[in-house]
């Protein structure tokens, strides 16, 4: 572009040179901007491509996601294929050679899945302190330094090259593919935790293990028969020259049946005649014992888990039956109890939800209860306008109950301790005679909600106003008064709202005593005031006790101080009377005789008696009450008089 502009400037006259030069610079700037824009677009495209590449390169598999679970299920097929087909092709050479293209194709497809599994294993994250590690460098380092990498690498070694040495009819060179068995165990464990029928899955897994074991034993039996010689005795496989035993299908089925007889310990097998056959039978019998023990143990554990599940889901009927028999309960009542248990088992009614879900965290239990019971609780009129958090706590308090036909849920005049919500079934509101029906309650109806709110001025006094009887089998949810009080104590606004709704319902029914409510309000206010005064009195008593303790401590300190002053006064008095020169080095008066020592000892004894009397009187003063000020002053005067008497002496 620049040479063209220069040529144009030469064609025009010299008078407009500066203008042409400016235009040329402007065009260069525009061209540079265009080139910069195109470069920027190219860079953006490159950055997008690199971002996509980075996204692929940074792909990490979460072991908890569904993709990882599906991939483990896919890895079941190549592992099981190698476990079954390698030994089959090795021992039954006719099967291996007849379908050789199919086997080779499946071999290398399984190898491809093994290689893909190594790539996924490298990119599988792991949890460190609860956080999923997604750094590829850390993942690679962790995988490459683990035993899984060594095992996976050994399982993918190109041992097929030994076909060039031993021939294509020796697939045993691929035996290293069986090292990927831990992947099969991981897949089966994941499937067992996710399936809805774990006991059935355990039995199926056990049967698969037994099938693979019998399959391997059948193949080894056929190979040993080939080594000893077909038809050489009754124990080995019959002579394959016989058309009956010549077909490949018959060979495999016969060997599988023979191995199944050994492992099931049926014992209907011919007696071996060769040492190799004896060793083979000894090994098979030992394995059969382990197989039988594993079958019995697994089936027993499955039965035990089923029984435990029934005990958790349903009450233990056997214990109740034993109790009824020991107390000689009448036949009619026992029949009703049996029918109630039978109804629970036939219709799979769960009565112990809280015990079943007890192991779950509280937030998961809340979500389950909300999804199961919240629609039912929302149908109650007094709870329709409550906040969601309150309802979520209430659903955890709902208790399922099942009533038999003709059983009374509540009777007129009973004190109401809970309310009921009908989940399924029909209930009749009957008269006192038990025959006349006033109304029929069905699914979604509720009753007893007023009795659990303790509305002030309620003329009913929280008592039931009707007889309610179950027509058939009825499933109800109950909410107790204590549970509701515990929950709404944390929601004062909701509490006032529920009480207001209860008053409205009682007003419509004509069962609300307004004056009584005011009287109760005044009584409650008085109770609140009394409780406040009691709390104030308790505070004052605490403060008084603290002040008395401080006064006692000060009194003890003052008494110790007075005693110290007395000793100082006595020592100064003796120095004033005798002087310092009258004492010798041992602290005794010089020139004192025996009589003088006796006089001194007598004076000291009199001083000690007076001091003891003073201390006794001081203790008497301490034992008196603080309010007696006059007695305290007299005690102080007496103490001063004693001190003056000592100084006079």
XYZ file of C-alpha atoms in Angstrom:
649
model
C 0.000 0.000 0.000
C 2.790 2.528 0.778
C 4.447 2.457 -2.711
C 1.124 3.169 -4.419
C 0.564 6.212 -2.262
C 4.061 7.514 -2.986
C 3.561 7.155 -6.729
C 0.299 9.048 -6.523
C 1.999 11.877 -4.640
C 4.582 12.145 -7.446
C 1.920 12.381 -10.149
C 0.195 15.349 -8.535
C 1.818 18.736 -8.362
C 4.243 19.876 -5.690
C 1.825 22.483 -4.300
C -0.253 19.967 -2.402
C 2.615 17.815 -1.058
C 1.893 18.356 2.594
C -1.779 17.495 2.160
C -0.942 14.338 0.263
C 1.588 13.354 2.914
C -0.997 13.818 5.703
C -3.559 11.769 3.781
C -0.969 9.079 3.265
C -0.195 8.944 7.027
C -3.898 8.787 7.800
C -4.387 5.891 5.428
C -1.436 4.052 6.979
C -2.978 4.483 10.418
C -6.336 3.145 9.159
C -4.599 0.181 7.541
C -2.723 -0.565 10.772
C -5.994 -0.443 12.721
C -7.618 -2.863 10.277
C -4.665 -5.238 10.533
C -4.703 -4.997 14.323
C -8.435 -5.791 14.347
C -7.957 -8.858 12.176
C -5.073 -10.014 14.341
C -7.242 -9.520 17.405
C -10.049 -11.588 15.875
C -7.547 -14.315 15.022
C -6.272 -14.229 18.577
C -9.824 -14.459 19.925
C -10.528 -17.448 17.716
C -7.283 -19.044 18.801
C -8.079 -18.326 22.428
C -11.512 -19.908 21.999
C -9.953 -22.952 20.419
C -7.375 -23.140 23.183
C -10.132 -22.698 25.739
C -12.030 -25.587 24.232
C -8.837 -27.595 24.197
C -8.158 -26.585 27.766
C -11.701 -27.618 28.689
C -11.123 -31.057 27.178
C -7.658 -31.320 28.617
C -8.932 -30.269 32.014
C -11.753 -32.816 32.016
C -11.914 -34.655 35.354
C -14.276 -37.479 36.289
C -16.129 -37.183 39.550
C -16.354 -40.696 41.097
C -19.755 -39.805 42.552
C -21.366 -38.804 39.253
C -23.515 -40.991 37.002
C -20.955 -41.220 34.188
C -18.465 -43.012 36.412
C -21.138 -45.473 37.519
C -22.133 -46.224 33.908
C -18.504 -46.680 32.934
C -17.973 -49.208 35.722
C -20.976 -51.135 34.439
C -19.421 -51.185 30.975
C -16.151 -52.519 32.399
C -17.999 -55.570 33.728
C -18.287 -57.048 30.227
C -14.595 -57.139 29.185
C -13.494 -58.471 32.570
C -16.116 -61.235 32.627
C -15.382 -61.992 28.967
C -11.711 -62.598 29.711
C -12.509 -64.698 32.772
C -14.826 -66.967 30.786
C -13.388 -67.098 27.267
C -9.622 -67.348 27.830
C -9.839 -70.645 29.738
C -12.570 -71.904 27.375
C -10.471 -71.342 24.254
C -7.389 -72.790 25.941
C -8.996 -76.099 26.996
C -11.564 -76.511 24.234
C -9.349 -75.841 21.231
C -12.101 -76.734 18.795
C -14.244 -73.881 20.117
C -11.306 -71.460 19.902
C -10.458 -72.363 16.304
C -14.051 -72.532 15.039
C -14.844 -68.930 16.003
C -11.346 -67.457 15.846
C -12.261 -64.156 14.038
C -14.992 -63.493 16.587
C -12.657 -64.157 19.515
C -9.887 -61.957 18.120
C -12.316 -59.109 17.519
C -13.690 -59.348 21.050
C -10.159 -59.597 22.448
C -9.043 -56.319 20.953
C -12.309 -54.582 21.763
C -11.759 -55.537 25.400
C -8.161 -54.282 25.140
C -9.479 -50.980 23.798
C -11.849 -50.716 26.757
C -8.931 -51.508 29.094
C -6.879 -48.671 27.578
C -9.812 -46.272 27.815
C -10.278 -47.291 31.425
C -6.668 -46.311 32.155
C -7.297 -42.852 30.686
C -10.423 -42.467 32.819
C -8.539 -43.713 35.882
C -5.900 -41.006 35.334
C -8.614 -38.343 35.170
C -10.675 -39.608 38.096
C -10.675 -37.121 40.947
C -10.473 -37.960 44.618
C -11.538 -36.250 47.805
C -9.009 -34.489 49.986
C -10.471 -33.015 53.178
C -13.909 -33.231 51.590
C -12.916 -31.332 48.415
C -12.684 -32.974 44.992
C -9.154 -32.653 43.621
C -9.251 -31.659 39.924
C -5.603 -30.807 39.341
C -4.400 -33.129 36.564
C -0.822 -33.021 37.769
C -1.839 -34.271 41.213
C -4.164 -36.880 39.706
C -1.447 -38.200 37.398
C 1.105 -38.287 40.186
C -1.290 -40.121 42.476
C -2.278 -42.683 39.840
C 1.240 -43.314 38.545
C 2.520 -43.958 42.075
C -0.318 -46.325 42.978
C -0.621 -50.088 42.712
C -3.586 -49.665 40.387
C -1.318 -48.253 37.678
C 1.071 -51.202 37.938
C -1.809 -53.660 37.783
C -3.473 -51.877 34.857
C -0.187 -51.651 32.982
C 0.532 -55.351 33.437
C -2.981 -56.215 32.258
C -2.336 -54.360 28.978
C 1.081 -55.744 28.142
C 1.104 -56.949 24.485
C 1.397 -60.632 25.362
C -0.398 -61.423 22.100
C 3.037 -61.330 20.505
C 3.586 -64.781 22.011
C 1.158 -66.046 19.374
C 4.167 -65.909 17.051
C 5.979 -68.378 19.308
C 3.255 -70.703 20.634
C 0.671 -70.373 17.897
C -2.749 -68.807 17.588
C -4.414 -71.742 19.387
C -2.857 -70.785 22.769
C -4.967 -67.900 24.114
C -3.535 -68.538 27.581
C -0.921 -65.900 26.698
C -3.644 -63.341 27.479
C -3.940 -64.517 31.067
C -2.608 -61.152 32.265
C -5.991 -59.586 31.296
C -7.431 -61.115 34.449
C -5.472 -58.600 36.540
C -8.270 -56.092 35.941
C -10.575 -58.051 38.286
C -10.606 -55.318 41.033
C -12.484 -53.135 38.552
C -15.192 -55.800 38.425
C -15.423 -55.876 42.226
C -15.739 -52.089 42.356
C -18.515 -52.151 39.767
C -20.454 -54.827 41.641
C -20.112 -52.942 44.932
C -21.425 -49.757 43.323
C -24.336 -51.657 41.807
C -25.192 -53.231 45.154
C -25.360 -49.838 46.860
C -27.588 -48.380 44.126
C -29.986 -51.228 43.508
C -33.397 -51.255 45.176
C -33.137 -55.000 45.808
C -29.754 -55.575 47.464
C -30.552 -59.051 48.769
C -31.543 -60.308 45.319
C -28.407 -58.737 43.895
C -26.217 -60.502 46.483
C -27.711 -63.877 45.590
C -27.256 -63.173 41.876
C -23.639 -62.131 42.421
C -22.973 -65.313 44.376
C -24.480 -67.424 41.600
C -22.274 -65.673 39.018
C -19.177 -66.437 41.093
C -20.204 -70.084 41.408
C -20.885 -70.297 37.667
C -17.424 -68.955 36.822
C -15.840 -71.396 39.287
C -17.708 -74.394 37.840
C -16.841 -73.160 34.327
C -13.126 -73.087 35.132
C -13.295 -76.505 36.772
C -15.108 -77.953 33.742
C -12.439 -76.604 31.391
C -9.643 -77.988 33.568
C -11.419 -81.348 33.801
C -11.608 -81.566 30.013
C -7.931 -80.612 29.678
C -6.947 -83.222 32.281
C -9.025 -85.835 30.474
C -7.221 -84.945 27.264
C -3.895 -85.311 29.084
C -4.787 -88.707 30.591
C -6.623 -89.884 27.497
C -10.279 -89.706 26.563
C -12.106 -92.884 27.512
C -9.113 -94.448 29.289
C -11.231 -95.020 32.426
C -14.673 -94.216 33.782
C -13.536 -91.008 35.482
C -12.221 -89.110 32.435
C -14.324 -87.770 29.605
C -15.540 -90.519 27.244
C -13.794 -91.189 23.971
C -14.487 -88.366 21.520
C -14.448 -90.836 18.637
C -17.887 -91.855 19.823
C -20.360 -89.726 17.835
C -22.453 -89.193 20.950
C -19.568 -87.431 22.738
C -17.886 -85.891 19.697
C -19.838 -82.650 19.433
C -18.368 -79.560 21.063
C -21.634 -78.686 22.755
C -21.838 -82.150 24.357
C -18.237 -81.910 25.532
C -18.808 -78.631 27.371
C -22.159 -79.588 28.892
C -20.851 -82.942 30.115
C -17.800 -81.326 31.775
C -19.962 -78.591 33.323
C -22.369 -81.206 34.719
C -19.471 -83.246 36.124
C -18.021 -80.175 37.875
C -21.430 -79.169 39.231
C -21.806 -82.622 40.770
C -18.468 -82.251 42.540
C -19.087 -78.735 43.878
C -22.599 -79.538 45.054
C -21.195 -82.565 46.942
C -23.711 -84.892 45.349
C -21.097 -87.647 45.307
C -22.382 -89.497 42.219
C -19.023 -89.385 40.427
C -16.859 -92.294 39.219
C -13.844 -93.267 41.271
C -10.577 -91.973 39.753
C -7.765 -94.377 38.937
C -4.803 -92.087 38.216
C -2.834 -89.979 40.689
C -3.568 -86.834 38.684
C -7.280 -87.562 38.920
C -7.047 -88.153 42.670
C -5.277 -84.822 43.206
C -7.853 -83.071 41.036
C -10.731 -84.570 43.042
C -9.093 -83.696 46.367
C -8.694 -80.081 45.302
C -12.278 -79.993 43.992
C -13.688 -81.428 47.209
C -11.852 -78.870 49.318
C -13.128 -76.084 47.102
C -16.618 -77.629 47.244
C -16.595 -77.354 51.034
C -15.764 -73.661 50.770
C -18.424 -73.165 48.086
C -21.058 -74.896 50.200
C -20.083 -72.834 53.241
C -20.208 -69.597 51.232
C -23.637 -70.475 49.844
C -25.030 -71.294 53.271
C -23.459 -68.184 54.813
C -24.674 -65.819 52.108
C -28.183 -67.237 52.052
C -28.294 -67.078 55.839
C -27.168 -63.443 55.830
C -29.799 -62.600 53.222
C -32.528 -64.235 55.300
C -31.294 -62.448 58.422
C -31.260 -59.095 56.637
C -34.795 -59.723 55.364
C -35.942 -60.525 58.887
C -34.212 -57.431 60.256
C -35.855 -55.355 57.545
C -39.278 -56.689 58.498
C -38.585 -56.008 62.165
C -37.607 -52.445 61.370
C -40.536 -51.786 59.042
C -43.194 -53.560 61.087
C -43.697 -54.271 64.816
C -42.584 -57.665 66.072
C -45.737 -59.784 66.043
C -44.165 -62.814 67.720
C -43.363 -60.913 70.913
C -46.907 -59.545 71.069
C -48.365 -63.017 70.566
C -46.232 -64.405 73.376
C -47.355 -61.581 75.657
C -51.023 -62.162 74.857
C -50.722 -65.901 75.507
C -48.912 -65.407 78.812
C -51.620 -63.017 80.084
C -54.546 -65.100 78.766
C -56.067 -62.329 76.662
C -59.510 -63.187 75.281
C -59.791 -64.626 71.807
C -61.703 -61.689 70.304
C -59.045 -59.135 71.222
C -56.267 -61.414 69.979
C -58.094 -61.802 66.673
C -58.351 -58.020 66.295
C -54.605 -57.661 66.947
C -53.821 -60.402 64.425
C -55.993 -58.694 61.815
C -54.228 -55.403 62.488
C -50.795 -56.996 61.941
C -52.033 -58.782 58.856
C -53.300 -55.501 57.430
C -49.885 -53.890 57.974
C -47.994 -56.701 56.228
C -50.365 -57.139 53.312
C -50.558 -53.433 52.489
C -46.914 -52.684 53.444
C -47.845 -50.012 55.961
C -44.753 -48.593 57.651
C -45.205 -47.602 61.285
C -41.637 -46.866 62.323
C -40.515 -44.159 59.939
C -38.389 -42.308 62.472
C -36.377 -45.423 63.344
C -35.830 -46.266 59.684
C -34.559 -42.797 58.793
C -32.672 -42.238 62.038
C -29.262 -42.855 60.458
C -29.738 -40.096 57.884
C -28.630 -36.498 58.517
C -31.308 -34.148 59.780
C -31.522 -32.160 56.528
C -32.089 -35.317 54.464
C -34.731 -36.514 56.907
C -36.410 -33.133 56.623
C -36.434 -33.283 52.820
C -37.898 -36.792 52.869
C -40.565 -35.808 55.382
C -41.396 -32.677 53.384
C -41.809 -34.636 50.153
C -43.958 -37.279 51.870
C -46.031 -35.393 54.462
C -46.006 -31.679 53.608
C -48.951 -31.871 51.138
C -51.003 -33.578 53.849
C -50.054 -31.039 56.535
C -50.768 -28.117 54.195
C -54.426 -29.164 54.035
C -54.949 -28.202 57.694
C -56.637 -24.802 57.812
C -54.670 -23.351 60.713
C -51.341 -24.245 59.032
C -52.072 -22.948 55.542
C -50.638 -19.470 56.149
C -47.643 -20.528 58.248
C -44.099 -20.096 57.043
C -42.400 -22.982 55.310
C -39.684 -23.468 57.933
C -42.326 -24.052 60.611
C -44.089 -26.645 58.458
C -40.766 -28.374 57.739
C -40.201 -28.826 61.454
C -43.758 -29.967 62.039
C -43.622 -32.700 59.393
C -40.821 -34.341 61.369
C -43.231 -34.611 64.317
C -46.048 -36.361 62.426
C -46.632 -39.915 63.645
C -48.454 -42.466 61.431
C -51.242 -44.454 63.058
C -53.514 -47.200 61.718
C -56.995 -47.786 63.164
C -58.972 -50.969 62.668
C -62.655 -51.117 61.624
C -64.970 -50.036 64.421
C -62.156 -48.598 66.552
C -62.739 -45.204 68.164
C -60.137 -42.561 67.418
C -61.483 -40.272 70.149
C -64.561 -40.053 72.353
C -66.634 -37.109 73.443
C -65.343 -35.533 76.652
C -61.813 -36.905 76.368
C -58.959 -34.459 76.898
C -57.339 -33.758 73.550
C -53.600 -34.332 73.446
C -53.174 -34.526 69.666
C -54.795 -33.633 66.387
C -55.353 -36.036 63.489
C -55.009 -35.746 59.721
C -56.661 -38.409 57.576
C -54.279 -39.828 54.996
C -56.408 -42.724 53.813
C -59.706 -44.265 54.858
C -63.045 -43.026 56.188
C -64.141 -42.077 59.708
C -67.648 -41.445 61.011
C -68.770 -38.819 63.518
C -71.266 -40.784 65.607
C -73.594 -40.074 68.487
C -73.180 -41.406 72.006
C -75.215 -44.484 71.115
C -72.598 -45.438 68.488
C -75.254 -45.942 65.788
C -76.311 -42.506 64.568
C -73.825 -40.966 62.121
C -73.645 -37.200 61.809
C -70.939 -36.946 59.160
C -68.253 -38.951 57.359
C -64.650 -37.750 57.209
C -62.473 -38.891 54.311
C -58.963 -38.368 52.922
C -57.617 -34.875 53.535
C -59.924 -34.037 56.462
C -58.605 -33.260 59.934
C -59.927 -32.852 63.453
C -58.738 -32.011 66.945
C -56.681 -28.982 65.910
C -58.284 -26.682 68.518
C -57.476 -28.936 71.451
C -53.699 -28.669 70.959
C -53.559 -24.844 70.843
C -54.782 -24.042 74.431
C -56.934 -21.115 73.301
C -57.833 -18.772 76.159
C -61.549 -18.632 76.843
C -62.264 -22.010 75.226
C -65.533 -23.218 76.767
C -64.683 -26.807 75.904
C -61.564 -26.776 78.034
C -59.534 -28.671 75.399
C -61.947 -31.605 75.451
C -63.294 -33.570 72.532
C -66.750 -32.578 71.328
C -67.636 -35.653 69.270
C -67.147 -39.387 68.936
C -65.085 -40.346 65.883
C -64.932 -43.979 64.817
C -63.067 -45.668 61.989
C -65.348 -47.275 59.406
C -62.660 -49.454 57.824
C -58.910 -49.491 58.116
C -57.829 -45.844 58.376
C -54.366 -44.332 58.064
C -53.955 -41.151 60.091
C -51.182 -38.775 61.033
C -51.154 -37.473 64.602
C -49.474 -34.306 65.898
C -49.181 -34.081 69.681
C -49.648 -30.951 71.742
C -46.129 -31.186 73.182
C -44.498 -31.400 69.753
C -46.455 -28.397 68.507
C -45.545 -26.372 71.613
C -41.860 -27.224 71.242
C -41.845 -26.145 67.610
C -43.873 -22.916 67.819
C -41.905 -21.747 70.868
C -39.235 -20.689 68.360
C -41.800 -18.926 66.143
C -43.677 -16.337 68.260
C -45.301 -14.724 65.221
C -46.627 -18.061 64.021
C -47.829 -18.845 67.538
C -49.897 -15.659 67.673
C -51.180 -16.377 64.168
C -52.295 -19.900 65.090
C -53.990 -18.701 68.269
C -55.833 -16.014 66.321
C -57.068 -18.574 63.795
C -58.158 -20.831 66.631
C -60.125 -17.980 68.209
C -61.829 -17.306 64.893
C -62.880 -20.936 64.607
C -64.144 -21.007 68.210
C -66.033 -17.746 67.634
C -67.825 -19.254 64.637
C -68.676 -22.304 66.736
C -69.834 -20.113 69.640
C -67.380 -21.777 71.998
C -65.217 -18.756 72.886
C -65.773 -16.961 76.218
C -64.479 -13.420 75.711
C -64.816 -12.437 79.370
C -63.133 -15.590 80.471
C -60.360 -14.824 78.085
C -59.897 -11.381 79.614
C -59.867 -12.882 83.112
C -57.290 -15.367 82.002
C -55.282 -12.542 80.434
C -55.314 -10.610 83.720
C -54.339 -13.707 85.654
C -51.532 -14.373 83.228
C -50.342 -10.775 83.506
C -50.345 -11.125 87.287
C -48.387 -14.358 86.972
C -45.884 -12.584 84.754
C -45.496 -9.804 87.306
C -45.068 -12.301 90.131
C -42.447 -14.175 88.160
C -40.627 -10.898 87.496
C -40.713 -10.026 91.192
C -39.440 -13.466 92.085
C -36.540 -13.068 89.691
C -35.775 -9.632 91.193
C -35.864 -11.101 94.709
C -33.486 -13.829 93.662
C -31.094 -11.218 92.296
C -31.297 -9.200 95.515
C -30.663 -12.303 97.614
C -27.644 -13.062 95.537
C -26.320 -9.534 95.973
C -27.015 -9.639 99.751
C -25.126 -12.890 100.114
C -22.216 -11.397 98.206
C -22.189 -8.287 100.485
C -22.322 -10.420 103.639
C -19.384 -12.467 102.391
C -17.430 -9.284 101.695
C -18.295 -7.896 105.175
C -17.160 -11.090 106.856
C -13.896 -11.000 104.949
C -13.308 -7.348 105.930
C -14.076 -8.157 109.578
C -11.498 -10.941 109.619
C -8.886 -8.665 108.107
C -9.670 -5.977 110.736
C -9.395 -8.479 113.589
C -5.986 -9.642 112.382
C -4.877 -6.057 112.134
C -6.022 -5.295 115.737
C -4.097 -8.297 117.037
C -0.976 -7.092 115.280
C -1.392 -3.606 116.827
C -1.755 -5.146 120.306
C 1.514 -6.991 119.929
C 3.262 -3.832 118.752
C 1.844 -1.830 121.702
C 2.940 -4.478 124.214
C 6.494 -4.535 122.847
C 6.743 -0.719 122.936
C 5.409 -0.628 126.519
C 8.105 -3.025 127.753
C 10.815 -0.958 126.050
C 9.498 2.246 127.630
C 9.487 0.849 131.215
C 12.827 -0.972 131.235
C 14.902 0.643 128.472
C 17.119 -1.004 125.932
C 20.208 -1.120 128.259
C 18.386 -3.370 130.740
C 18.340 -6.265 128.255
C 21.288 -8.563 127.596
C 22.258 -10.217 124.355
C 19.720 -13.051 124.882
C 16.846 -10.555 125.321
C 16.507 -10.914 129.112
C 16.662 -8.141 131.749
C 19.997 -7.736 133.433
C 20.332 -8.156 137.216
C 17.077 -10.023 137.644
C 17.004 -12.658 140.260
C 14.875 -15.651 140.724
C 12.131 -13.675 142.461
C 12.097 -11.084 139.743
C 11.784 -13.798 137.085
C 8.808 -15.223 138.979
C 7.178 -11.789 139.133
C 7.823 -11.310 135.399
C 6.342 -14.693 134.566
C 3.292 -13.853 136.697
C 2.805 -10.569 134.868
C 3.161 -12.315 131.522
C 0.581 -14.917 132.542
C -1.844 -12.168 133.625
C -1.271 -10.425 130.284
C -1.970 -13.639 128.386
C -5.199 -14.179 130.358
C -6.346 -10.654 129.598
C -5.460 -11.122 125.909
C -7.408 -14.413 125.781
C -10.377 -12.719 127.450
C -10.147 -9.929 124.908
C -10.114 -12.394 121.971
C -13.086 -14.257 123.444
C -15.073 -11.075 123.765
C -14.087 -10.124 120.201
C -15.422 -13.467 118.932
C -18.670 -12.873 120.832
C -18.946 -9.527 119.111
C -18.366 -11.163 115.661
C -21.170 -13.659 116.231
C -23.764 -10.936 116.718
C -25.826 -9.491 113.831
C -24.552 -6.577 111.810
C -27.665 -4.491 112.575
C -26.875 -4.282 116.306
C -24.711 -1.184 116.163
C -24.907 -0.375 119.865
C -23.529 -3.724 120.916
C -20.697 -3.330 118.434
C -19.750 0.087 119.852
C -19.759 -1.254 123.425
C -17.486 -4.087 122.331
C -15.093 -1.571 120.834
C -15.144 0.538 124.085
C -14.433 -2.535 126.138
C -11.511 -3.417 123.867
C -10.118 0.110 124.266
C -10.517 -0.124 128.089
C -8.552 -3.361 128.170
C -5.787 -1.793 126.088
C -5.588 1.179 128.470
C -5.428 -1.229 131.435
C -2.494 -3.028 129.866
C -0.699 0.248 129.287
C -1.308 1.253 132.982
C 0.214 -1.974 134.142
